[in-house]
Coordinates of C-alpha atoms in Angstrom, one line a residue:
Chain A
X1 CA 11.0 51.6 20.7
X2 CA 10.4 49.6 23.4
X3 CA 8.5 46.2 23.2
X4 CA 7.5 43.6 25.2
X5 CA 6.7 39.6 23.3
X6 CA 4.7 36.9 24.8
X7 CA 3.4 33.7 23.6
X8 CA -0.3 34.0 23.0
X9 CA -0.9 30.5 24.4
X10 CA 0.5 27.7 26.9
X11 CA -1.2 24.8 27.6
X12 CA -0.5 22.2 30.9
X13 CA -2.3 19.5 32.8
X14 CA -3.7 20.2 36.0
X15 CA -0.7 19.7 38.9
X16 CA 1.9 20.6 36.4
X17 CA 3.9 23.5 36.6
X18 CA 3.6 26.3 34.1
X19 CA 6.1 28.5 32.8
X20 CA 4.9 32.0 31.2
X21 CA 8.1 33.8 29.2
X22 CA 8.4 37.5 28.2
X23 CA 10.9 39.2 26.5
X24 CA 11.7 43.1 26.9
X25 CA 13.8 45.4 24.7
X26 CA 13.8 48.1 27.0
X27 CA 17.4 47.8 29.1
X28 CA 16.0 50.3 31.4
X29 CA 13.2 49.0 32.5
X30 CA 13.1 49.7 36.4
X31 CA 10.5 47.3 37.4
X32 CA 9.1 44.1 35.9
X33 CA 5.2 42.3 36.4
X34 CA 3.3 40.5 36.1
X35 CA -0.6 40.7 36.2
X36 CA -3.7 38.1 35.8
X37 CA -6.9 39.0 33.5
X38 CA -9.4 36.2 34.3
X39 CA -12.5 36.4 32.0
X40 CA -14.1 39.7 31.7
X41 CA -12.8 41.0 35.0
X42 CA -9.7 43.3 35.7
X43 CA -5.9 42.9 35.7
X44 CA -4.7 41.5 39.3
X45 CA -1.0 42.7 40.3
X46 CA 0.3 39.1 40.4
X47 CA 4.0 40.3 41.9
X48 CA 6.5 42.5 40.2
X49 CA 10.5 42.4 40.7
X50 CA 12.6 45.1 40.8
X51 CA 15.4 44.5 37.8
X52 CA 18.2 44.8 40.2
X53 CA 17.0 41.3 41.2
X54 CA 17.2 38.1 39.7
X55 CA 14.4 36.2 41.9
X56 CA 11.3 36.3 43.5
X57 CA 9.4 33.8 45.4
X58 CA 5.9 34.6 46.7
X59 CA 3.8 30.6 47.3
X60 CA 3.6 28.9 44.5
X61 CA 5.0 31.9 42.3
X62 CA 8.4 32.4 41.4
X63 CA 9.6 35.3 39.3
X64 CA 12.8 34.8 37.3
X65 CA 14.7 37.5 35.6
X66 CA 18.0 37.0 33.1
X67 CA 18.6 41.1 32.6
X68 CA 21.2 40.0 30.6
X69 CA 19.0 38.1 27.6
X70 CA 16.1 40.5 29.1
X71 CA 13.9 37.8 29.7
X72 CA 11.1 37.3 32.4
X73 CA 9.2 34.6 33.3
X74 CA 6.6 33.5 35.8
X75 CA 6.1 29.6 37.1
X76 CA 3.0 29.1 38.6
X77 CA 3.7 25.2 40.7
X78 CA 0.8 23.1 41.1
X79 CA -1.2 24.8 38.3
X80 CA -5.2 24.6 39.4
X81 CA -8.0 24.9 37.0
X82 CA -8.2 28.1 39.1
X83 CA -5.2 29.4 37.4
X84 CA -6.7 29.5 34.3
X85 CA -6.5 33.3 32.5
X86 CA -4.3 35.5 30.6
X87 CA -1.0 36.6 32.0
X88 CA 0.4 39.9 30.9
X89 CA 3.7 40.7 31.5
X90 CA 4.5 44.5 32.1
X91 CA 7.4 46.7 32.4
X92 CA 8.0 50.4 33.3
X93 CA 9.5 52.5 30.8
X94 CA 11.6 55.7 32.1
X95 CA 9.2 57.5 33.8
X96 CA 8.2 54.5 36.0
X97 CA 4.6 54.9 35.9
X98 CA 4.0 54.6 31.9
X99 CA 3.7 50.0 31.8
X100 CA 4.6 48.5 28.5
X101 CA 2.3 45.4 28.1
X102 CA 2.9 42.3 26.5
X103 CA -0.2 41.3 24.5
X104 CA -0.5 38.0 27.0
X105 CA -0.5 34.4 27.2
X106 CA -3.7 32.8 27.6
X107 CA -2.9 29.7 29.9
X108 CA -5.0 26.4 29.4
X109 CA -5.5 24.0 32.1
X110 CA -6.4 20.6 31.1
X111 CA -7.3 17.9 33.2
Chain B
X10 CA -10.1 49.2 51.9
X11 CA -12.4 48.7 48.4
X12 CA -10.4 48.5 45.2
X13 CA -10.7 50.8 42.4
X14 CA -14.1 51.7 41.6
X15 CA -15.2 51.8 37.6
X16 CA -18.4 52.4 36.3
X17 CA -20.2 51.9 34.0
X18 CA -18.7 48.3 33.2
X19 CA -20.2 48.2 30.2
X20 CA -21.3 51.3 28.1
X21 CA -23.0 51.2 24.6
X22 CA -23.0 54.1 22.1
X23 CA -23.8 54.8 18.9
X24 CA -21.4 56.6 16.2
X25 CA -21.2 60.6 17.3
X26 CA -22.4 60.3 20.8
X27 CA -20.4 61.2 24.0
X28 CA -19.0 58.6 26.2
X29 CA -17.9 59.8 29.9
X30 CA -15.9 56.9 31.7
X31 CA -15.5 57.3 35.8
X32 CA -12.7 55.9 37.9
X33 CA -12.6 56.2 41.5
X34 CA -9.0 55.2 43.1
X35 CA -8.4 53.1 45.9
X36 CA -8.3 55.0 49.5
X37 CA -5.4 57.1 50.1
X38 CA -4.0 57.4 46.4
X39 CA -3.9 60.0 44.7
X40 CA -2.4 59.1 41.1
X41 CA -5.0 57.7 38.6
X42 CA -4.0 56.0 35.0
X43 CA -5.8 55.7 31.9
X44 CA -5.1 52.2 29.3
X45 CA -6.6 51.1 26.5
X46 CA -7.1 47.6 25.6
X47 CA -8.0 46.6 22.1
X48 CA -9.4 43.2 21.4
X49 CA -6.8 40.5 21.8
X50 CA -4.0 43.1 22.4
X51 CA -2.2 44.3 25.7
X52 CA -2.9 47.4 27.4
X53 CA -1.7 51.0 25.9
X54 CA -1.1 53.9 28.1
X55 CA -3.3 56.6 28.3
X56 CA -2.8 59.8 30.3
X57 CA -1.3 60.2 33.8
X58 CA -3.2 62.5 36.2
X59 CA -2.8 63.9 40.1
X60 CA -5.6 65.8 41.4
X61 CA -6.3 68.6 39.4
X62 CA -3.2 67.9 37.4
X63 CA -2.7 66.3 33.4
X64 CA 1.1 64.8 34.3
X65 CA 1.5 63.3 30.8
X66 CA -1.6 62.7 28.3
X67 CA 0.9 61.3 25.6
X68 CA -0.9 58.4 24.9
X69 CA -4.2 60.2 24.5
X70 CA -5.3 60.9 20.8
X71 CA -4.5 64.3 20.2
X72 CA -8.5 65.2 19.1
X73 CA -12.2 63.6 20.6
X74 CA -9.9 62.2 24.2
X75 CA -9.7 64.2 27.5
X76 CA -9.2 63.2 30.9
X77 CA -9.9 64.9 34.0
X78 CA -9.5 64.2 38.1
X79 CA -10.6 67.2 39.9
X80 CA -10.3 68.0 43.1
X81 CA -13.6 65.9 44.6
X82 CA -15.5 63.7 43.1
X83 CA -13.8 60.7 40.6
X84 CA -11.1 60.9 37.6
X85 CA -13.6 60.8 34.0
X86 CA -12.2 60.2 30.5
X87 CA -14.7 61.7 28.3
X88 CA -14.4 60.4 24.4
X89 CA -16.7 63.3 22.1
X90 CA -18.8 61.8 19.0
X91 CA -17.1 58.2 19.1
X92 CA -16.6 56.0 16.2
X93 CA -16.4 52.3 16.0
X94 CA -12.4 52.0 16.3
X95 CA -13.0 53.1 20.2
X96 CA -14.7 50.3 20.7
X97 CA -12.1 49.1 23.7
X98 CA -11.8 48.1 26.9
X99 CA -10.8 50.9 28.8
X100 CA -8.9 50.4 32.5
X101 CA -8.0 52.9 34.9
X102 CA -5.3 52.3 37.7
X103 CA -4.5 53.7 41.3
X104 CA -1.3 53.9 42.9
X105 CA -0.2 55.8 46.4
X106 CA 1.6 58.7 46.9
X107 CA 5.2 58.4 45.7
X108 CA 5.0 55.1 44.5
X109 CA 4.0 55.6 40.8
X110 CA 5.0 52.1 40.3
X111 CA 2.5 49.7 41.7
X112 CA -0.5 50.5 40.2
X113 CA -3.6 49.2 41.1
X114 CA -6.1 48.4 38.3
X115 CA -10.2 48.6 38.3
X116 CA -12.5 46.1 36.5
X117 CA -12.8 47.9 33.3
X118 CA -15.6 49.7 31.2
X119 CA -16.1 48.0 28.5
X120 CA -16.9 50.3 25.5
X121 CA -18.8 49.1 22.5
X122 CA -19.6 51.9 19.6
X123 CA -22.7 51.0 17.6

């Protein structure tokens, strides 16, 4: 069935960048996200990309997608302590409204 | 334009007792999602609705789960005599007409079974 894998954990120093992987299973996955959990609040549409695409650019966000490996992953440049949260990555299934979740990285800012 | 509304945040119940979850959707959207969140897991679909409509409940548990978003008034998931494994987080998600994929997610109730 389909899945989607995430490291639980990432850990940078404040000003780095910080790279957040996913890999999918599903090759028809129509649209790929991801969203930001901070600490007992609720899930923030970061961006998504449509998998006809390879890159999106939104500030200091950039989306990359390799369909081919079905891989996503999010950079996040000049990481701030403000960054600091769990990062799921989604996908849609067939339907296009049914998200498959990765069980999210947890990104650690140090100083 | 205020986001989308869930309430309670946090809802404690003891074993056998009802729990009735609202979700009100963002302005102008008129699709509302159920997910599940267990401790230190990602989110698990629940049930799609339209107003009035159940578009695909295949991620509900077949017995104790409904769902509901009638015609006024806000979408409720309603969990009969709970036990402790529904302790979740429980998220519901907007999205506008047409556009089933951007969803819009609410801050959560938090459901703890005593």
């Amino acid at each position: 069935g389909e899945d989607v894998e995430q490291s639980l954990f990432l850990s940078v120093r404040e000003g780095d960048s910080s790279v957040i992987n996913c890999t999918y299973t599903d090759s028809s996955s129509t649209y790929l996200y991801w969203y930001k959990q901070e600490p007992g609040a609720g899930l923030q549409l970061l961006t998504y990309i449509f998998s006809n695409m390879d890159m999106k650019q939104d500030q200091r966000l950039t989306v990359l997608l390799n369909k081919k490996d079905k891989h996503l992953s999010l950079r996040i440049a000049d990481t701030q302590t403000g960054d600091s949260a769990i990062y799921f990555c989604a996908e849609t299934s067939d339907s296009n409204y049914q998200l498959i979740w990765g069980a999210g990285t947890k990104l650690i800012i140090k100083p | 334009n205020a986001g989308v509304m869930q309430n309670p945040r946090h809802l404690v119940r003891r074993r056998g007792q009802e729990a009735r979850l609202r979700c009100s959707p963002m302005k102008g959207h008129s699709h509302v999602y159920w997910y599940r969140q267990l401790p230190e897991e990602g989110l698990k679909f629940m049930v799609y609705l339209q107003k009035e409509n159940i578009i695909d409940e295949s991620g509900m548990p077949k017995e104790r789960f409904s769902a509901e978003f009638p015609k006024e008034g806000p979408s409720i998931l309603r969990i009969q005599q709970v036990v402790r494994g529904d302790s979740a987080a429980y998220f519901c998600a907007s999205s506008p007409p047409g556009d089933t994929y951007e969803q819009y997610f609410g801050p959560g109730t938090r459901l703890t079974v005593t």
